[in-house]
Amino acid sequence: MPIQEFQRIWEQIKYQLQLTLDEDVYNEHFFGISQVFKIVNNSVYLIASNSFIKSKIESFYLNRLNAMLNEYVSEKHLFKIITKDQAAEELARSAAYEINTPEVDLENKYKTGLNNSYTFDNFVVGASNRLAYTSATKVADQPGAVANPLYIFGDVGLGKTHLMQCVGNYVMENDVNKVVLYVKTDQFIEDYAKAAQKKAFDDFSKKYESVDVLLVDDIQFLSGKTQSQLEFFKIFEKLKESNKQIVITSDRKASELFDIMSRLTSRFEWGLSVDINRPNLEHRILILKKKLQAETADPDLIPDEILDYIASIFDNNVRELEGALKRVLFYCTAFDYKFTTSNAEEALKNLVHSKNISNKSIEISNYNTVLDIVSAYYSISSSDLLSKKRQKQYVYPRQVAMYILKDLFDITYKKIGQIFNNRDHSTVIYSIEQIANDIQTDSAKKGDIDKLLIKCGKNV
Ligand code: ADP
Ligand code: MG
Protein backbone atom coordinates (compact mmCIF):
# COMPACT_ATOMS: atom_id res chain seq x y z
CA MET A 1 0.00 0.00 0.00
CA PRO A 2 1.50 3.37 -0.94
CA ILE A 3 2.26 5.93 1.73
CA GLN A 4 -0.39 8.30 0.32
CA GLU A 5 -2.97 5.73 1.27
CA PHE A 6 -1.73 5.77 4.87
CA GLN A 7 -1.73 9.52 4.80
CA ARG A 8 -5.41 9.43 3.91
CA ILE A 9 -6.11 6.90 6.69
CA TRP A 10 -4.26 9.04 9.20
CA GLU A 11 -6.41 12.02 8.27
CA GLN A 12 -9.53 9.91 8.85
CA ILE A 13 -8.24 8.76 12.22
CA LYS A 14 -7.37 12.31 13.18
CA TYR A 15 -10.86 13.35 12.33
CA GLN A 16 -12.33 10.63 14.56
CA LEU A 17 -9.99 11.63 17.36
CA GLN A 18 -11.10 15.21 17.06
CA LEU A 19 -14.71 14.12 17.44
CA THR A 20 -14.10 11.89 20.44
CA LEU A 21 -11.38 13.53 22.47
CA ASP A 22 -11.54 16.53 24.68
CA GLU A 23 -10.54 19.57 22.64
CA ASP A 24 -7.46 20.41 24.74
CA VAL A 25 -6.27 16.84 24.67
CA TYR A 26 -6.68 16.61 20.93
CA ASN A 27 -4.88 19.89 20.34
CA GLU A 28 -2.01 19.02 22.60
CA HIS A 29 -1.37 15.56 21.19
CA PHE A 30 -2.68 15.19 17.70
CA PHE A 31 -3.39 18.52 16.09
CA GLY A 32 0.24 18.99 15.13
CA ILE A 33 0.75 15.57 13.55
CA SER A 34 -0.10 16.13 9.96
CA GLN A 35 2.18 13.83 7.99
CA VAL A 36 2.88 10.15 7.97
CA PHE A 37 6.68 10.09 8.00
CA LYS A 38 7.41 6.66 6.55
CA ILE A 39 6.25 3.06 6.44
CA VAL A 40 8.73 0.33 7.32
CA ASN A 41 7.93 -3.30 8.03
CA ASN A 42 4.26 -2.65 8.73
CA SER A 43 5.09 0.24 11.02
CA VAL A 44 3.50 3.57 10.28
CA TYR A 45 5.73 6.32 11.64
CA LEU A 46 4.24 9.54 12.98
CA ILE A 47 6.21 12.52 14.22
CA ALA A 48 5.47 14.02 17.61
CA SER A 49 6.81 17.48 18.36
CA ASN A 50 8.79 16.36 21.40
CA SER A 51 9.56 13.35 23.56
CA PHE A 52 7.05 14.33 26.21
CA ILE A 53 4.18 14.22 23.74
CA LYS A 54 5.63 11.06 22.23
CA SER A 55 5.60 9.22 25.54
CA LYS A 56 2.13 10.46 26.43
CA ILE A 57 0.76 9.21 23.15
CA GLU A 58 2.53 5.90 23.65
CA SER A 59 1.20 5.43 27.17
CA PHE A 60 -2.35 6.53 26.70
CA TYR A 61 -3.41 6.45 23.09
CA LEU A 62 -1.31 4.03 21.11
CA ASN A 63 -3.51 0.95 21.57
CA ARG A 64 -6.50 2.91 20.50
CA LEU A 65 -4.72 4.39 17.48
CA ASN A 66 -3.57 0.93 16.44
CA ALA A 67 -7.04 -0.49 16.76
CA MET A 68 -8.36 2.32 14.56
CA LEU A 69 -5.60 1.82 12.03
CA ASN A 70 -6.29 -1.86 11.72
CA GLU A 71 -9.87 -1.21 10.80
CA TYR A 72 -8.59 0.29 7.57
CA VAL A 73 -5.91 -2.18 6.57
CA SER A 74 -6.03 -5.88 5.85
CA GLU A 75 -2.55 -6.74 7.07
CA LYS A 76 -1.72 -5.81 10.64
CA HIS A 77 0.06 -2.45 10.95
CA LEU A 78 1.18 -0.52 14.01
CA PHE A 79 1.88 3.12 14.60
CA LYS A 80 5.30 4.14 15.81
CA ILE A 81 5.88 7.55 17.26
CA ILE A 82 9.20 9.28 16.82
CA THR A 83 10.20 12.81 17.73
CA LYS A 84 10.90 15.63 15.31
CA ASP A 85 14.57 15.43 16.22
CA GLN A 86 14.77 11.74 15.46
CA ALA A 87 13.07 12.25 12.13
CA ALA A 88 15.40 15.11 11.20
CA GLU A 89 18.41 13.04 12.12
CA GLU A 90 17.20 10.16 10.04
CA LEU A 91 16.55 12.36 7.03
CA ALA A 92 20.03 13.81 7.27
CA ARG A 93 21.50 10.36 7.47
CA SER A 94 19.58 8.93 4.56
CA ALA A 95 20.46 11.98 2.47
CA ALA A 96 24.14 11.40 3.21
CA TYR A 97 23.66 7.76 2.48
CA GLU A 98 22.20 8.48 -0.92
CA ILE A 99 25.00 10.81 -1.87
CA ASN A 100 27.71 8.43 -0.75
CA THR A 101 26.26 5.32 -2.26
CA PRO A 102 23.95 6.35 -5.01
CA GLU A 103 23.47 2.82 -6.31
CA VAL A 104 21.91 1.57 -3.08
CA ASP A 105 18.23 1.21 -3.39
CA LEU A 106 16.72 2.58 -0.18
CA GLU A 107 13.55 0.56 -0.65
CA ASN A 108 15.65 -2.55 -0.70
CA LYS A 109 17.52 -1.59 2.40
CA TYR A 110 14.28 -1.91 4.29
CA LYS A 111 13.36 -5.31 2.89
CA THR A 112 14.34 -7.24 5.94
CA GLY A 113 11.53 -9.75 6.02
CA LEU A 114 11.05 -8.86 9.68
CA ASN A 115 7.78 -8.34 11.43
CA ASN A 116 8.44 -5.69 14.00
CA SER A 117 5.70 -6.74 16.36
CA TYR A 118 8.04 -9.48 17.59
CA THR A 119 10.12 -7.84 20.28
CA PHE A 120 11.96 -8.96 23.39
CA ASP A 121 9.52 -6.83 25.36
CA ASN A 122 6.56 -8.93 24.41
CA PHE A 123 8.29 -12.28 24.67
CA VAL A 124 7.32 -13.78 28.01
CA VAL A 125 10.18 -15.53 29.73
CA GLY A 126 9.85 -18.64 31.88
CA ALA A 127 11.71 -21.81 32.70
CA SER A 128 10.93 -23.36 29.32
CA ASN A 129 12.59 -20.64 27.27
CA ARG A 130 14.90 -18.74 29.64
CA LEU A 131 18.17 -20.00 28.23
CA ALA A 132 17.03 -19.41 24.65
CA TYR A 133 15.87 -15.93 25.58
CA THR A 134 19.06 -14.98 27.38
CA SER A 135 21.19 -16.28 24.55
CA ALA A 136 19.15 -14.38 21.99
CA THR A 137 19.50 -11.13 23.92
CA LYS A 138 23.25 -11.57 24.13
CA VAL A 139 23.51 -12.30 20.44
CA ALA A 140 21.35 -9.28 19.64
CA ASP A 141 23.59 -7.12 21.80
CA GLN A 142 26.80 -8.25 20.16
CA PRO A 143 26.02 -9.86 16.82
CA GLY A 144 28.76 -12.15 15.61
CA ALA A 145 30.62 -12.08 18.88
CA VAL A 146 29.03 -14.40 21.43
CA ALA A 147 27.46 -17.44 19.81
CA ASN A 148 27.66 -18.08 16.10
CA PRO A 149 25.51 -19.61 14.88
CA LEU A 150 22.79 -19.43 17.47
CA TYR A 151 20.69 -22.53 16.88
CA ILE A 152 17.21 -22.51 18.44
CA PHE A 153 15.13 -25.66 18.34
CA GLY A 154 11.80 -26.89 19.67
CA ASP A 155 8.30 -27.99 18.72
CA VAL A 156 5.96 -25.95 16.63
CA GLY A 157 4.25 -22.91 18.11
CA LEU A 158 6.60 -22.40 21.04
CA GLY A 159 8.13 -19.08 20.00
CA LYS A 160 11.17 -19.87 17.85
CA THR A 161 10.24 -17.49 15.06
CA HIS A 162 9.22 -14.84 17.56
CA LEU A 163 12.54 -15.03 19.39
CA MET A 164 14.59 -15.08 16.21
CA GLN A 165 12.82 -12.01 14.90
CA CYS A 166 13.44 -10.23 18.20
CA VAL A 167 17.14 -10.52 17.48
CA GLY A 168 16.70 -8.91 14.07
CA ASN A 169 14.44 -6.15 15.28
CA TYR A 170 16.71 -5.36 18.19
CA VAL A 171 19.79 -5.12 15.99
CA MET A 172 17.95 -2.84 13.55
CA GLU A 173 16.66 -0.59 16.32
CA ASN A 174 20.09 -0.10 17.74
CA ASP A 175 21.96 0.50 14.58
CA VAL A 176 20.16 1.62 11.46
CA ASN A 177 23.19 0.80 9.38
CA LYS A 178 23.13 -2.89 10.19
CA VAL A 179 21.67 -5.05 7.46
CA VAL A 180 19.39 -7.79 8.72
CA LEU A 181 17.72 -10.44 6.62
CA TYR A 182 15.07 -12.86 7.80
CA VAL A 183 14.24 -15.74 5.52
CA LYS A 184 12.14 -18.85 5.85
CA THR A 185 14.02 -21.88 4.59
CA ASP A 186 11.52 -22.67 1.84
CA GLN A 187 11.82 -19.10 0.64
CA PHE A 188 15.58 -19.54 0.52
CA ILE A 189 15.19 -22.70 -1.53
CA GLU A 190 12.83 -20.97 -3.91
CA ASP A 191 15.16 -18.01 -4.19
CA TYR A 192 17.98 -20.29 -5.13
CA ALA A 193 15.87 -22.14 -7.69
CA LYS A 194 14.95 -18.82 -9.31
CA ALA A 195 18.57 -17.71 -9.38
CA ALA A 196 19.56 -21.01 -10.96
CA GLN A 197 16.90 -20.64 -13.60
CA LYS A 198 18.03 -17.13 -14.51
CA LYS A 199 21.68 -17.96 -13.91
CA ALA A 200 21.68 -14.91 -11.63
CA PHE A 201 23.93 -16.38 -8.97
CA ASP A 202 25.72 -13.13 -8.25
CA ASP A 203 22.57 -11.38 -7.14
CA PHE A 204 21.66 -14.36 -5.03
CA SER A 205 25.01 -14.54 -3.25
CA LYS A 206 25.11 -10.78 -2.80
CA LYS A 207 21.70 -10.76 -1.19
CA TYR A 208 22.68 -13.30 1.43
CA GLU A 209 26.34 -12.57 1.90
CA SER A 210 26.09 -8.82 2.30
CA VAL A 211 24.16 -8.95 5.55
CA ASP A 212 25.29 -8.40 9.11
CA VAL A 213 22.69 -10.72 10.56
CA LEU A 214 21.11 -13.63 8.71
CA LEU A 215 18.07 -15.28 10.27
CA VAL A 216 17.07 -18.60 8.71
CA ASP A 217 13.81 -20.06 9.98
CA ASP A 218 12.88 -23.77 10.01
CA ILE A 219 16.12 -25.15 8.62
CA GLN A 220 14.72 -28.71 8.71
CA PHE A 221 13.15 -27.93 5.33
CA LEU A 222 16.59 -28.08 3.73
CA SER A 223 16.21 -31.81 4.06
CA GLY A 224 16.81 -33.52 0.72
CA LYS A 225 17.64 -30.25 -1.10
CA THR A 226 21.25 -30.91 -1.97
CA GLN A 227 21.88 -27.89 -4.17
CA SER A 228 20.36 -25.47 -1.71
CA GLN A 229 22.39 -27.10 1.07
CA LEU A 230 25.59 -26.51 -0.87
CA GLU A 231 24.66 -22.89 -1.46
CA PHE A 232 23.75 -22.41 2.15
CA PHE A 233 27.04 -23.97 3.15
CA LYS A 234 28.94 -21.38 1.11
CA ILE A 235 26.96 -18.51 2.56
CA PHE A 236 27.41 -19.87 6.05
CA GLU A 237 31.18 -20.09 5.64
CA LYS A 238 31.40 -16.58 4.22
CA LEU A 239 29.35 -15.02 6.98
CA LYS A 240 31.01 -16.95 9.75
CA GLU A 241 34.45 -16.04 8.46
CA SER A 242 33.63 -12.36 8.60
CA ASN A 243 31.96 -12.65 12.01
CA LYS A 244 28.51 -11.92 10.72
CA GLN A 245 25.80 -13.34 12.92
CA ILE A 246 23.74 -16.34 11.83
CA VAL A 247 20.64 -17.45 13.71
CA ILE A 248 18.91 -20.69 12.78
CA THR A 249 15.71 -22.30 14.02
CA SER A 250 14.67 -25.88 13.64
CA ASP A 251 12.11 -28.35 14.91
CA ARG A 252 14.85 -30.64 16.22
CA LYS A 253 18.47 -30.84 17.39
CA ALA A 254 21.07 -30.35 14.67
CA SER A 255 22.31 -33.91 15.16
CA GLU A 256 18.82 -35.24 14.46
CA LEU A 257 18.29 -33.37 11.20
CA PHE A 258 17.43 -35.73 8.45
CA ASP A 259 18.93 -35.80 4.98
CA ILE A 260 21.09 -32.73 5.44
CA MET A 261 24.82 -33.04 4.78
CA SER A 262 26.81 -33.57 7.92
CA ARG A 263 29.33 -30.85 7.20
CA LEU A 264 26.42 -28.46 7.50
CA THR A 265 24.75 -29.99 10.55
CA SER A 266 28.06 -30.21 12.37
CA ARG A 267 28.60 -26.50 11.76
CA PHE A 268 25.22 -25.77 13.31
CA GLU A 269 26.74 -27.06 16.52
CA TRP A 270 29.76 -24.80 16.41
CA GLY A 271 28.03 -21.96 18.17
CA LEU A 272 25.33 -22.40 20.75
CA SER A 273 22.28 -24.67 20.61
CA VAL A 274 19.33 -23.83 22.83
CA ASP A 275 15.91 -25.40 23.05
CA ILE A 276 12.47 -24.05 23.80
CA ASN A 277 10.04 -26.28 25.63
CA ARG A 278 6.37 -26.14 26.48
CA PRO A 279 5.54 -23.43 29.01
CA ASN A 280 4.03 -24.52 32.31
CA LEU A 281 0.65 -23.31 33.49
CA GLU A 282 1.88 -20.22 35.31
CA HIS A 283 3.97 -19.21 32.32
CA ARG A 284 1.00 -19.72 30.00
CA ILE A 285 -1.11 -17.44 32.14
CA LEU A 286 1.56 -14.74 31.94
CA ILE A 287 1.66 -15.12 28.18
CA LEU A 288 -2.11 -14.66 28.01
CA LYS A 289 -1.85 -11.52 30.14
CA LYS A 290 0.80 -10.11 27.85
CA LYS A 291 -1.25 -10.87 24.76
CA LEU A 292 -4.29 -9.32 26.34
CA GLN A 293 -2.34 -6.14 27.01
CA ALA A 294 -1.47 -5.97 23.35
CA GLU A 295 -5.01 -6.64 22.20
CA THR A 296 -6.95 -4.26 24.35
CA ALA A 297 -6.59 -0.97 26.11
CA ASP A 298 -8.04 -2.48 29.30
CA PRO A 299 -5.82 -5.27 30.62
CA ASP A 300 -8.43 -6.20 33.25
CA LEU A 301 -11.06 -6.81 30.64
CA ILE A 302 -10.93 -10.57 31.10
CA PRO A 303 -10.94 -11.84 34.70
CA ASP A 304 -8.12 -14.07 35.91
CA GLU A 305 -10.29 -17.12 36.28
CA ILE A 306 -11.00 -17.13 32.56
CA LEU A 307 -7.33 -16.76 31.74
CA ASP A 308 -6.65 -19.67 34.13
CA TYR A 309 -9.30 -21.67 32.35
CA ILE A 310 -7.89 -21.01 28.88
CA ALA A 311 -4.33 -21.67 30.03
CA SER A 312 -5.30 -24.93 31.70
CA ILE A 313 -6.80 -26.29 28.51
CA PHE A 314 -4.40 -25.09 25.82
CA ASP A 315 -1.23 -26.55 27.16
CA ASN A 316 1.01 -27.54 24.35
CA ASN A 317 1.30 -24.72 21.87
CA VAL A 318 1.46 -20.98 22.40
CA ARG A 319 -0.07 -20.27 19.03
CA GLU A 320 -3.20 -22.21 19.98
CA LEU A 321 -3.25 -20.57 23.36
CA GLU A 322 -3.19 -17.16 21.73
CA GLY A 323 -5.88 -18.22 19.25
CA ALA A 324 -8.13 -19.31 22.09
CA LEU A 325 -7.76 -15.96 23.83
CA LYS A 326 -8.58 -14.08 20.64
CA ARG A 327 -11.62 -16.24 20.13
CA VAL A 328 -12.96 -15.52 23.59
CA LEU A 329 -12.27 -11.81 23.12
CA PHE A 330 -14.01 -11.78 19.80
CA TYR A 331 -16.96 -13.89 20.90
CA CYS A 332 -17.73 -11.83 23.98
CA THR A 333 -17.15 -8.46 22.32
CA ALA A 334 -19.03 -9.26 19.14
CA PHE A 335 -22.12 -10.50 20.96
CA ASP A 336 -21.70 -8.14 23.85
CA TYR A 337 -21.53 -10.98 26.36
CA LYS A 338 -19.93 -10.72 29.78
CA PHE A 339 -16.53 -12.29 30.24
CA THR A 340 -17.58 -15.28 32.30
CA THR A 341 -16.16 -18.78 32.36
CA SER A 342 -19.31 -20.22 30.87
CA ASN A 343 -19.20 -17.79 27.96
CA ALA A 344 -15.54 -18.61 27.48
CA GLU A 345 -16.41 -22.31 27.44
CA GLU A 346 -19.06 -21.60 24.86
CA ALA A 347 -16.65 -19.62 22.71
CA LEU A 348 -14.09 -22.40 22.81
CA LYS A 349 -16.52 -25.29 22.52
CA ASN A 350 -15.27 -26.43 19.15
CA LEU A 351 -11.61 -26.10 20.01
CA VAL A 352 -11.68 -27.96 23.27
CA HIS A 353 -11.33 -31.60 22.43
CA SER A 354 -13.07 -34.15 24.57
CA LYS A 355 -9.62 -35.59 25.18
CA ASN A 356 -8.65 -32.51 27.16
CA ILE A 357 -11.76 -32.65 29.26
CA SER A 358 -11.15 -36.24 30.25
CA ASN A 359 -7.52 -35.38 30.96
CA LYS A 360 -8.77 -32.72 33.32
CA SER A 361 -10.91 -35.11 35.32
CA ILE A 362 -8.11 -37.66 35.45
CA GLU A 363 -5.89 -34.90 36.80
CA ILE A 364 -8.32 -34.00 39.59
CA SER A 365 -8.65 -37.60 40.72
CA ASN A 366 -4.85 -37.74 40.63
CA TYR A 367 -4.61 -34.79 43.02
CA ASN A 368 -6.77 -36.75 45.43
CA THR A 369 -4.62 -39.83 45.03
CA VAL A 370 -1.55 -37.81 45.97
CA LEU A 371 -3.29 -36.44 49.06
CA ASP A 372 -4.34 -39.97 50.09
CA ILE A 373 -0.87 -41.41 49.60
CA VAL A 374 0.87 -38.62 51.51
CA SER A 375 -1.53 -38.70 54.45
CA ALA A 376 -1.31 -42.50 54.66
CA TYR A 377 2.49 -42.31 54.56
CA TYR A 378 2.61 -39.94 57.53
CA SER A 379 -0.31 -41.69 59.29
CA ILE A 380 -2.55 -38.66 59.44
CA SER A 381 -6.03 -38.19 58.04
CA SER A 382 -6.62 -36.42 54.71
CA SER A 383 -8.68 -33.79 56.45
CA ASP A 384 -5.81 -33.02 58.83
CA LEU A 385 -3.52 -32.80 55.85
CA LEU A 386 -5.76 -30.20 54.26
CA SER A 387 -6.61 -28.41 57.50
CA LYS A 388 -5.02 -25.27 58.90
CA LYS A 389 -3.74 -27.06 62.01
CA ARG A 390 -0.25 -25.86 62.88
CA GLN A 391 1.20 -28.79 64.82
CA LYS A 392 4.44 -30.11 63.41
CA GLN A 393 3.04 -33.54 62.61
CA TYR A 394 0.64 -31.90 60.14
CA VAL A 395 2.67 -29.01 58.83
CA TYR A 396 5.51 -31.06 57.41
CA PRO A 397 3.35 -33.62 55.52
CA ARG A 398 1.29 -30.72 54.21
CA GLN A 399 4.39 -29.05 52.81
CA VAL A 400 5.45 -32.34 51.27
CA ALA A 401 2.05 -32.81 49.63
CA MET A 402 2.21 -29.33 48.13
CA TYR A 403 5.70 -30.00 46.85
CA ILE A 404 4.60 -33.24 45.21
CA LEU A 405 1.56 -31.68 43.56
CA LYS A 406 3.72 -28.96 42.05
CA ASP A 407 6.31 -31.46 40.94
CA LEU A 408 3.90 -33.91 39.33
CA PHE A 409 1.27 -31.70 37.82
CA ASP A 410 0.96 -28.67 35.66
CA ILE A 411 -0.70 -26.72 38.45
CA THR A 412 -0.44 -23.15 39.73
CA TYR A 413 0.48 -22.14 43.28
CA LYS A 414 -2.90 -20.51 43.46
CA LYS A 415 -4.68 -23.73 42.60
CA ILE A 416 -2.68 -25.66 45.20
CA GLY A 417 -3.66 -23.01 47.73
CA GLN A 418 -7.31 -23.60 46.86
CA ILE A 419 -6.97 -27.35 47.38
CA PHE A 420 -5.52 -26.72 50.83
CA ASN A 421 -8.43 -24.84 52.29
CA ASN A 422 -7.95 -21.68 50.28
CA ARG A 423 -4.52 -20.80 51.50
CA ASP A 424 -2.72 -17.88 49.97
CA HIS A 425 -0.38 -18.69 47.09
CA SER A 426 2.55 -17.11 48.95
CA THR A 427 2.11 -19.72 51.71
CA VAL A 428 2.26 -22.40 49.06
CA ILE A 429 5.42 -20.97 47.54
CA TYR A 430 7.02 -20.78 50.98
CA SER A 431 6.06 -24.39 51.79
CA ILE A 432 7.43 -25.72 48.55
CA GLU A 433 10.68 -23.82 49.04
CA GLN A 434 11.06 -25.34 52.50
CA ILE A 435 10.90 -28.83 51.06
CA ALA A 436 13.18 -27.93 48.16
CA ASN A 437 15.75 -26.76 50.72
CA ASP A 438 15.32 -29.88 52.85
CA ILE A 439 16.00 -32.03 49.82
CA GLN A 440 19.25 -30.25 49.15
CA THR A 441 20.55 -30.43 52.68
CA ASP A 442 19.12 -33.63 54.14
CA SER A 443 19.68 -36.83 52.23
CA ALA A 444 17.35 -38.89 54.44
CA LYS A 445 14.48 -36.52 53.75
CA LYS A 446 15.36 -36.54 50.08
CA GLY A 447 15.17 -40.35 50.06
CA ASP A 448 11.77 -40.21 51.72
CA ILE A 449 10.36 -37.72 49.26
CA ASP A 450 11.77 -39.55 46.25
CA LYS A 451 9.99 -42.68 47.44
CA LEU A 452 6.75 -40.78 47.86
CA LEU A 453 7.08 -39.18 44.44
CA ILE A 454 7.41 -42.59 42.85
CA LYS A 455 4.45 -43.90 44.84
CA CYS A 456 2.43 -40.98 43.55
CA GLY A 457 3.26 -41.87 39.98
CA LYS A 458 6.41 -40.02 39.03
CA ASN A 459 8.37 -41.70 36.28
CA VAL A 460 11.96 -42.50 37.05
P1 ADP B 1 7.39 -21.34 16.31
O1 ADP B 1 8.21 -20.54 15.36
O2 ADP B 1 8.20 -21.99 17.38
O3 ADP B 1 6.48 -22.31 15.64
P2 ADP B 1 6.18 -18.80 16.86
O4 ADP B 1 7.38 -18.00 17.17
O5 ADP B 1 5.55 -18.59 15.53
O6 ADP B 1 6.45 -20.33 17.09
O7 ADP B 1 5.10 -18.53 18.01
C1 ADP B 1 3.73 -18.79 17.86
C2 ADP B 1 2.94 -17.68 18.53
O8 ADP B 1 3.12 -17.75 19.92
C3 ADP B 1 3.40 -16.30 18.10
O9 ADP B 1 2.28 -15.47 17.99
C4 ADP B 1 4.27 -15.84 19.24
O10 ADP B 1 4.22 -14.44 19.40
C5 ADP B 1 3.65 -16.54 20.42
N1 ADP B 1 4.62 -16.86 21.47
C6 ADP B 1 5.36 -17.98 21.58
N2 ADP B 1 6.12 -17.95 22.68
C7 ADP B 1 5.88 -16.78 23.28
C8 ADP B 1 6.36 -16.15 24.47
N3 ADP B 1 7.26 -16.73 25.26
N4 ADP B 1 5.87 -14.92 24.79
C9 ADP B 1 4.96 -14.33 24.00
N5 ADP B 1 4.46 -14.87 22.88
C10 ADP B 1 4.91 -16.08 22.51
MG1 MG C 1 8.26 -20.67 13.32
XYZ file of N, CA, C and O in Angstrom, residues 55 62 132 157 188 192 211 246-247 280 282 340 366 387 389-390 446 451:
72
model
N 5.833 10.257 24.533
C 5.598 9.221 25.535
C 4.167 9.266 26.053
O 3.609 8.243 26.428
N -1.823 4.839 22.205
C -1.309 4.032 21.105
C -2.187 2.816 20.789
O -2.468 2.529 19.623
N 17.130 -19.869 26.043
C 17.028 -19.415 24.653
C 16.904 -17.892 24.620
O 17.558 -17.212 23.822
N 5.114 -23.804 17.331
C 4.252 -22.909 18.105
C 4.777 -22.524 19.469
O 4.033 -22.054 20.322
N 14.179 -19.465 0.938
C 15.583 -19.536 0.521
C 15.744 -20.523 -0.635
O 16.401 -20.241 -1.637
N 16.857 -19.654 -4.457
C 17.983 -20.292 -5.132
C 17.531 -20.887 -6.463
O 18.215 -20.746 -7.483
N 24.901 -9.337 4.348
C 24.157 -8.953 5.549
C 25.051 -8.986 6.788
O 26.111 -9.617 6.795
N 24.749 -15.466 12.442
C 23.744 -16.340 11.835
C 22.862 -16.885 12.959
O 23.372 -17.315 13.998
N 21.561 -16.832 12.759
C 20.635 -17.454 13.713
C 19.785 -18.440 12.931
O 19.296 -18.129 11.838
N 4.927 -23.956 31.301
C 4.028 -24.521 32.310
C 2.826 -23.600 32.511
O 2.734 -22.531 31.904
N 1.680 -21.606 34.882
C 1.882 -20.216 35.305
C 2.437 -19.341 34.172
O 2.013 -18.215 33.961
N -17.408 -14.306 31.234
C -17.575 -15.280 32.304
C -17.007 -16.603 31.815
O -16.840 -16.806 30.614
N -6.245 -37.529 40.254
C -4.852 -37.744 40.632
C -4.412 -36.858 41.807
O -3.622 -37.286 42.629
N -6.130 -29.396 56.512
C -6.605 -28.411 57.496
C -5.592 -27.290 57.703
O -4.508 -27.291 57.122
N -4.395 -26.760 60.738
C -3.740 -27.062 62.009
C -2.238 -26.858 61.918
O -1.629 -27.224 60.915
N -1.648 -26.285 62.985
C -0.249 -25.861 62.883
C 0.741 -26.769 63.589
O 1.918 -26.456 63.644
N 15.422 -36.430 51.544
C 15.361 -36.542 50.083
C 14.932 -37.952 49.680
O 14.063 -38.140 48.825
N 10.847 -41.483 47.363
C 9.986 -42.677 47.443
C 8.520 -42.289 47.248
O 7.781 -42.902 46.495
